[in-house]
Amino acid sequence: MMEWTDRHCRSFHRALTTEAVLYTEMVTTGALMHGDVPRHLDYSQDQHPVVLQLGGSEPNDLARSAELAQQWGYDEIDLNCGCPSERVQRGAFGACLMAEPKLVADCVKAMQNAVDIPISVKHRLGLDSMDAANSEKDYQFALDFIMAVADAGASQVTIHARNAVLKGLSPKENRSKPPLRYEVAAKLRLDAQKQFPNLKVLLNGGLESNDQIAGHWHDFDGFMVGRAAYHFPAMLLGWDDMINTNGDAAGYLFSETEWHRIQIALVKQVQSWFDECQAKGKPFYIGAFTRHILGLAHGRAGSRYWRQRLSDHHALAKVQSKAAILDFFIDASLTLGDWAAFDFESA
């Protein structure tokens, strides 16, 4: 998610789950061909496995971007053919690429020929007024797209199980107004795997709880969760058990012990980033990290003060030492009752 799942967000999420695969925000080929490559690709090594999601439609640029991704140590490359924003459309990539399966296949081939790491594609169920649930033609459109990218060498596709409306709906409306068709996505997986049995098909769109994910566990090879994981990050605490029990363990316990473990991990991550900024002569601002963790104490008594402190720009700007980082997190936790105190020194 652009401007959301940056390197700091991913480090935070890795403190909650060791098994889940993390995805970057979408990075355009133009940003890598003509921009600041370290700014877009640098990350901390604690994030693996981590996937670079690319936006683009020119095979040669995507191949070069893929080479950069491999050089920077990313574990996989994901081509975004699902973003419906008009700004992305003007760049001739995102969801509008679903109308050009041959071009997407050429892009996949170019990347696969350039690197050794896997290539995946994220896409929508269809475009505009298509109805893959009731129209054989529209269903075939979606299946043909999957078959084309699989034949080109994609090892995985992620289906956002609703249409992308390219004109008339905002990106936000595109995440809610087109109806979700999980049953169609599940059927596409079965049909695609008849010809490509090793192709992994993941589900995306409208997944808001671990119980909901568990309900679809055996219909897909994995799940991509975006906004729910961002706004209610505690759900990630159940993911390792879900993965290791094949979907049977959907619950999780967010205990005082877990809270303290995560707090200590956060302090260490931010202190490590502070050291990096010092070494590279870059400005340090703790708010670049704290903006991603506002939802961690969701539902907990005292969480309002937690969110206020993490959003107080005057207080954030004053945090300019490793000791101040620790003091800031301790202060932010003051109203969280039994959860407040954590022993950083003995960790």
Short mmCIF file of C-alpha atoms in Angstrom, two decimals:
data_model
loop_
_atom_site.label_atom_id
_atom_site.label_comp_id
_atom_site.label_asym_id
_atom_site.label_seq_id
_atom_site.Cartn_x
_atom_site.Cartn_y
_atom_site.Cartn_z
CA MET A 1 0.00 0.00 0.00
CA MET A 2 1.63 3.20 -1.20
CA GLU A 3 2.95 5.43 1.60
CA TRP A 4 1.80 2.84 4.17
CA THR A 5 3.85 -0.36 4.05
CA ASP A 6 7.23 1.35 4.04
CA ARG A 7 10.36 -0.06 5.66
CA HIS A 8 9.35 1.07 9.17
CA CYS A 9 5.89 -0.45 8.89
CA ARG A 10 7.37 -3.74 7.72
CA SER A 11 9.88 -3.89 10.58
CA PHE A 12 7.02 -3.35 13.02
CA HIS A 13 4.93 -6.08 11.38
CA ARG A 14 7.86 -8.48 11.48
CA ALA A 15 7.90 -8.10 15.26
CA LEU A 16 4.35 -9.54 15.23
CA THR A 17 4.84 -12.44 12.83
CA THR A 18 7.93 -14.40 11.80
CA GLU A 19 6.21 -16.60 9.19
CA ALA A 20 4.12 -14.21 7.06
CA VAL A 21 5.53 -12.75 3.85
CA LEU A 22 5.78 -8.94 3.88
CA TYR A 23 5.17 -6.76 0.83
CA THR A 24 6.57 -3.32 0.09
CA GLU A 25 4.45 -0.42 -1.01
CA MET A 26 4.19 -0.30 -4.80
CA VAL A 27 7.34 1.20 -6.35
CA THR A 28 7.17 2.37 -9.95
CA THR A 29 9.82 1.53 -12.50
CA GLY A 30 10.17 5.26 -13.18
CA ALA A 31 11.13 5.86 -9.55
CA LEU A 32 13.88 3.25 -9.86
CA MET A 33 15.06 4.23 -13.34
CA HIS A 34 15.22 7.97 -12.65
CA GLY A 35 14.99 8.41 -8.88
CA ASP A 36 16.75 7.68 -5.62
CA VAL A 37 17.16 3.89 -5.62
CA PRO A 38 18.32 3.52 -1.98
CA ARG A 39 15.35 5.62 -0.81
CA HIS A 40 12.95 3.20 -2.46
CA LEU A 41 14.73 -0.12 -1.92
CA ASP A 42 16.66 0.14 1.35
CA TYR A 43 15.27 -1.88 4.24
CA SER A 44 16.42 -3.67 7.39
CA GLN A 45 17.37 -7.31 7.12
CA ASP A 46 14.89 -8.38 9.80
CA GLN A 47 12.08 -8.14 7.24
CA HIS A 48 12.70 -11.33 5.25
CA PRO A 49 10.84 -12.85 3.55
CA VAL A 50 9.98 -9.59 1.83
CA VAL A 51 8.54 -8.95 -1.64
CA LEU A 52 9.08 -5.86 -3.78
CA GLN A 53 5.88 -4.84 -5.51
CA LEU A 54 6.52 -3.07 -8.81
CA GLY A 55 4.31 -0.85 -10.92
CA GLY A 56 5.11 -0.57 -14.60
CA SER A 57 4.27 -1.77 -18.09
CA GLU A 58 7.51 -1.55 -20.06
CA PRO A 59 9.24 -4.97 -20.12
CA ASN A 60 12.79 -3.61 -20.29
CA ASP A 61 12.25 -1.20 -17.39
CA LEU A 62 10.64 -3.95 -15.35
CA ALA A 63 13.55 -6.28 -16.11
CA ARG A 64 16.06 -3.66 -14.95
CA SER A 65 13.95 -2.95 -11.85
CA ALA A 66 13.83 -6.68 -11.13
CA GLU A 67 17.61 -6.85 -11.34
CA LEU A 68 17.84 -4.03 -8.79
CA ALA A 69 15.40 -5.89 -6.53
CA GLN A 70 17.54 -9.01 -6.66
CA GLN A 71 20.71 -7.00 -6.01
CA TRP A 72 19.07 -5.49 -2.92
CA GLY A 73 18.16 -8.95 -1.65
CA TYR A 74 14.39 -9.06 -2.11
CA ASP A 75 12.91 -12.55 -2.02
CA GLU A 76 10.31 -12.07 -4.76
CA ILE A 77 8.91 -9.50 -7.18
CA ASP A 78 5.18 -8.80 -7.48
CA LEU A 79 3.78 -6.94 -10.50
CA ASN A 80 0.79 -4.79 -9.60
CA CYS A 81 -2.07 -5.18 -12.07
CA GLY A 82 -4.74 -4.34 -9.53
CA CYS A 83 -4.40 -0.68 -8.53
CA PRO A 84 -7.34 1.29 -10.02
CA SER A 85 -6.24 4.88 -9.33
CA GLU A 86 -6.38 7.32 -12.23
CA ARG A 87 -2.83 8.46 -11.50
CA VAL A 88 -1.63 4.89 -11.97
CA GLN A 89 -3.74 4.52 -15.10
CA ARG A 90 -2.09 7.60 -16.60
CA GLY A 91 1.18 5.74 -16.17
CA ALA A 92 -0.36 2.84 -18.14
CA PHE A 93 -0.04 0.31 -15.34
CA GLY A 94 -2.07 -1.06 -12.48
CA ALA A 95 -5.52 -2.56 -13.09
CA CYS A 96 -5.79 -1.25 -16.65
CA LEU A 97 -3.12 -3.81 -17.59
CA MET A 98 -5.70 -6.58 -17.20
CA ALA A 99 -6.98 -5.52 -20.61
CA GLU A 100 -3.54 -6.32 -22.07
CA PRO A 101 -2.67 -9.87 -20.96
CA LYS A 102 -0.07 -10.29 -23.72
CA LEU A 103 1.80 -7.21 -22.56
CA VAL A 104 1.67 -8.40 -18.95
CA ALA A 105 2.97 -11.80 -20.06
CA ASP A 106 5.85 -10.05 -21.86
CA CYS A 107 6.59 -8.11 -18.66
CA VAL A 108 6.65 -11.31 -16.61
CA LYS A 109 8.92 -13.03 -19.16
CA ALA A 110 11.31 -10.09 -19.18
CA MET A 111 11.61 -10.10 -15.39
CA GLN A 112 11.92 -13.87 -15.19
CA ASN A 113 14.72 -13.83 -17.75
CA ALA A 114 16.54 -11.13 -15.79
CA VAL A 115 16.48 -12.64 -12.29
CA ASP A 116 16.43 -15.91 -10.37
CA ILE A 117 13.83 -14.93 -7.75
CA PRO A 118 10.11 -15.71 -8.21
CA ILE A 119 7.74 -13.40 -10.09
CA SER A 120 4.12 -12.97 -9.02
CA VAL A 121 1.19 -10.87 -10.26
CA LYS A 122 -1.56 -9.14 -8.30
CA HIS A 123 -4.77 -8.40 -10.19
CA ARG A 124 -8.50 -7.87 -9.95
CA LEU A 125 -11.40 -10.16 -10.79
CA GLY A 126 -12.33 -8.05 -13.81
CA LEU A 127 -12.81 -4.52 -15.11
CA ASP A 128 -15.67 -2.04 -14.90
CA SER A 129 -19.08 -3.71 -15.40
CA MET A 130 -17.78 -7.24 -16.02
CA ASP A 131 -19.57 -9.96 -14.08
CA ALA A 132 -17.41 -13.05 -13.76
CA ALA A 133 -19.99 -14.59 -11.43
CA ASN A 134 -22.74 -14.67 -14.07
CA SER A 135 -21.07 -14.20 -17.43
CA GLU A 136 -19.05 -17.03 -18.95
CA LYS A 137 -17.25 -14.52 -21.17
CA ASP A 138 -16.23 -12.34 -18.23
CA TYR A 139 -15.14 -15.35 -16.21
CA GLN A 140 -13.02 -16.51 -19.16
CA PHE A 141 -11.47 -13.03 -19.34
CA ALA A 142 -10.17 -13.42 -15.79
CA LEU A 143 -9.06 -17.02 -16.33
CA ASP A 144 -7.28 -16.16 -19.58
CA PHE A 145 -5.36 -13.41 -17.80
CA ILE A 146 -4.20 -15.82 -15.10
CA MET A 147 -3.26 -18.46 -17.68
CA ALA A 148 -1.27 -15.92 -19.70
CA VAL A 149 0.87 -14.78 -16.77
CA ALA A 150 1.30 -18.35 -15.50
CA ASP A 151 2.40 -19.50 -18.94
CA ALA A 152 4.88 -16.60 -18.99
CA GLY A 153 6.46 -17.89 -15.79
CA ALA A 154 4.62 -16.29 -12.89
CA SER A 155 4.70 -18.69 -9.94
CA GLN A 156 1.86 -16.98 -8.07
CA VAL A 157 -1.14 -14.72 -8.62
CA THR A 158 -3.09 -12.79 -6.02
CA ILE A 159 -6.74 -12.16 -6.86
CA HIS A 160 -8.39 -9.10 -5.38
CA ALA A 161 -11.84 -10.64 -5.59
CA ARG A 162 -13.73 -7.63 -6.91
CA ASN A 163 -13.69 -5.64 -10.13
CA ALA A 164 -11.65 -2.52 -10.72
CA VAL A 165 -13.85 0.31 -11.99
CA LEU A 166 -11.44 2.45 -13.97
CA LYS A 167 -13.73 5.46 -14.42
CA GLY A 168 -16.25 6.81 -11.95
CA LEU A 169 -14.98 5.37 -8.67
CA SER A 170 -12.17 6.59 -6.45
CA PRO A 171 -9.52 4.14 -5.20
CA LYS A 172 -11.31 4.12 -1.84
CA GLU A 173 -14.67 3.34 -3.48
CA ASN A 174 -12.96 0.62 -5.53
CA ARG A 175 -12.13 -1.11 -2.25
CA SER A 176 -15.76 -1.28 -1.16
CA LYS A 177 -18.39 -0.70 -3.85
CA PRO A 178 -17.68 -3.45 -6.40
CA PRO A 179 -19.01 -6.64 -4.79
CA LEU A 180 -16.63 -9.27 -3.46
CA ARG A 181 -16.80 -12.65 -5.24
CA TYR A 182 -14.71 -15.04 -3.21
CA GLU A 183 -16.46 -18.03 -4.76
CA VAL A 184 -15.41 -16.89 -8.24
CA ALA A 185 -11.81 -16.45 -7.11
CA ALA A 186 -11.86 -19.97 -5.64
CA LYS A 187 -13.19 -21.39 -8.91
CA LEU A 188 -10.50 -19.54 -10.87
CA ARG A 189 -7.88 -21.18 -8.67
CA LEU A 190 -9.24 -24.66 -9.38
CA ASP A 191 -9.46 -24.05 -13.13
CA ALA A 192 -6.03 -22.43 -13.39
CA GLN A 193 -4.35 -25.23 -11.43
CA LYS A 194 -5.74 -27.85 -13.83
CA GLN A 195 -3.17 -26.60 -16.34
CA PHE A 196 -0.63 -25.10 -13.90
CA PRO A 197 -0.74 -27.33 -10.80
CA ASN A 198 2.21 -25.56 -9.18
CA LEU A 199 0.69 -22.10 -9.54
CA LYS A 200 -0.16 -20.55 -6.16
CA VAL A 201 -3.36 -18.53 -6.02
CA LEU A 202 -3.82 -16.09 -3.14
CA LEU A 203 -6.97 -14.23 -2.07
CA ASN A 204 -7.11 -10.50 -1.41
CA GLY A 205 -9.88 -8.03 -0.68
CA GLY A 206 -12.18 -7.44 2.30
CA LEU A 207 -10.31 -9.78 4.66
CA GLU A 208 -10.82 -8.24 8.09
CA SER A 209 -10.33 -10.99 10.69
CA ASN A 210 -8.42 -14.20 11.26
CA ASP A 211 -11.69 -16.14 11.61
CA GLN A 212 -12.69 -14.92 8.15
CA ILE A 213 -9.34 -15.98 6.71
CA ALA A 214 -9.62 -19.39 8.38
CA GLY A 215 -13.03 -19.85 6.75
CA HIS A 216 -11.41 -19.71 3.30
CA TRP A 217 -8.18 -21.46 4.26
CA HIS A 218 -8.57 -24.55 2.07
CA ASP A 219 -9.87 -22.64 -0.96
CA PHE A 220 -6.63 -20.73 -1.56
CA ASP A 221 -2.88 -21.09 -1.25
CA GLY A 222 -2.49 -17.96 0.85
CA PHE A 223 -3.97 -14.60 1.70
CA MET A 224 -2.91 -11.00 1.24
CA VAL A 225 -4.22 -8.71 3.98
CA GLY A 226 -3.71 -4.97 3.73
CA ARG A 227 -5.73 -2.36 5.57
CA ALA A 228 -7.06 -4.59 8.32
CA ALA A 229 -3.52 -5.63 9.22
CA TYR A 230 -2.41 -2.00 9.17
CA HIS A 231 -5.22 -0.60 11.33
CA PHE A 232 -5.53 -3.59 13.71
CA PRO A 233 -2.00 -5.03 13.77
CA ALA A 234 -2.66 -7.34 16.73
CA MET A 235 -4.33 -9.74 14.28
CA LEU A 236 -0.83 -10.55 12.99
CA LEU A 237 -0.06 -12.18 16.33
CA GLY A 238 -2.21 -15.13 15.28
CA TRP A 239 -0.70 -15.65 11.85
CA ASP A 240 2.24 -17.86 12.76
CA ASP A 241 -0.04 -20.34 14.52
CA MET A 242 -2.48 -20.26 11.59
CA ILE A 243 0.31 -21.02 9.16
CA ASN A 244 1.78 -23.79 11.30
CA THR A 245 -1.61 -25.44 11.99
CA ASN A 246 -2.89 -25.17 8.41
CA GLY A 247 -5.55 -22.67 9.42
CA ASP A 248 -6.87 -24.45 12.50
CA ALA A 249 -5.61 -21.94 15.09
CA ALA A 250 -7.35 -18.70 14.16
CA GLY A 251 -7.33 -17.10 17.61
CA TYR A 252 -4.58 -15.29 19.46
CA LEU A 253 -3.93 -13.93 22.95
CA PHE A 254 -2.59 -10.39 23.16
CA SER A 255 -1.18 -10.66 26.67
CA GLU A 256 0.81 -8.32 28.86
CA THR A 257 3.89 -10.43 28.14
CA GLU A 258 3.39 -10.07 24.39
CA TRP A 259 2.88 -6.33 24.74
CA HIS A 260 6.15 -5.96 26.62
CA ARG A 261 8.00 -8.12 24.07
CA ILE A 262 6.69 -5.96 21.23
CA GLN A 263 7.49 -2.72 23.06
CA ILE A 264 11.08 -3.85 23.56
CA ALA A 265 11.31 -4.88 19.88
CA LEU A 266 9.99 -1.47 18.82
CA VAL A 267 12.53 0.39 20.94
CA LYS A 268 15.36 -1.72 19.49
CA GLN A 269 14.13 -1.20 15.92
CA VAL A 270 13.86 2.55 16.32
CA GLN A 271 17.24 2.78 18.07
CA SER A 272 18.80 0.78 15.26
CA TRP A 273 17.30 3.16 12.73
CA PHE A 274 18.60 6.11 14.77
CA ASP A 275 22.12 4.64 14.54
CA GLU A 276 21.70 4.20 10.80
CA CYS A 277 20.61 7.81 10.39
CA GLN A 278 23.59 8.98 12.46
CA ALA A 279 26.02 6.90 10.40
CA LYS A 280 24.61 8.11 7.07
CA GLY A 281 24.08 11.72 8.10
CA LYS A 282 20.33 11.50 7.55
CA PRO A 283 17.71 13.33 9.63
CA PHE A 284 15.95 11.23 12.26
CA TYR A 285 12.26 11.65 13.07
CA ILE A 286 10.61 9.01 15.22
CA GLY A 287 7.19 9.93 13.84
CA ALA A 288 8.10 8.17 10.59
CA PHE A 289 7.92 4.98 12.66
CA THR A 290 5.21 5.74 15.23
CA ARG A 291 2.61 6.63 12.60
CA HIS A 292 2.44 2.93 11.72
CA ILE A 293 1.79 1.60 15.22
CA LEU A 294 -1.17 3.74 16.31
CA GLY A 295 -3.57 0.78 16.18
CA LEU A 296 -1.44 -1.57 18.30
CA ALA A 297 -3.25 -0.73 21.55
CA HIS A 298 -6.70 -0.72 19.91
CA GLY A 299 -9.42 -1.63 22.41
CA ARG A 300 -7.11 -1.37 25.40
CA ALA A 301 -8.00 1.01 28.26
CA GLY A 302 -5.62 3.96 28.03
CA SER A 303 -5.04 3.57 24.30
CA ARG A 304 -6.24 7.10 23.60
CA TYR A 305 -3.20 8.57 25.40
CA TRP A 306 -0.98 6.07 23.55
CA ARG A 307 -2.26 7.33 20.20
CA GLN A 308 -2.02 10.97 21.25
CA ARG A 309 1.60 10.66 22.32
CA LEU A 310 2.54 8.80 19.15
CA SER A 311 0.94 11.58 17.10
CA ASP A 312 2.25 14.59 19.05
CA HIS A 313 4.59 16.20 16.52
CA HIS A 314 6.17 18.53 19.07
CA ALA A 315 7.02 15.63 21.37
CA LEU A 316 8.18 13.48 18.46
CA ALA A 317 10.55 16.15 17.17
CA LYS A 318 12.33 16.28 20.54
CA VAL A 319 13.31 12.60 20.44
CA GLN A 320 16.89 12.80 19.23
CA SER A 321 18.84 10.18 21.20
CA LYS A 322 18.64 6.47 21.95
CA ALA A 323 17.82 7.20 25.59
CA ALA A 324 15.04 9.55 24.51
CA ILE A 325 13.57 6.81 22.29
CA LEU A 326 13.24 4.49 25.28
CA ASP A 327 11.80 7.25 27.47
CA PHE A 328 9.28 8.14 24.77
CA PHE A 329 7.87 4.61 24.55
CA ILE A 330 7.73 4.27 28.32
CA ASP A 331 5.86 7.57 28.60
CA ALA A 332 3.41 6.64 25.83
CA SER A 333 2.48 3.49 27.78
CA LEU A 334 1.78 5.22 31.10
CA THR A 335 -2.02 4.90 30.97
CA LEU A 336 -2.11 1.28 29.83
CA GLY A 337 -2.45 -0.18 33.32
CA ASP A 338 -0.59 -3.45 33.89
CA TRP A 339 0.82 -3.20 30.38
CA ALA A 340 2.61 0.08 31.08
CA ALA A 341 5.95 -0.99 32.57
CA PHE A 342 8.45 -3.00 30.57
CA ASP A 343 12.01 -3.89 31.48
CA PHE A 344 14.19 -2.89 28.54
CA GLU A 345 17.55 -3.16 30.25
CA SER A 346 17.26 -6.90 30.98
CA ALA A 347 15.84 -7.78 27.55
#
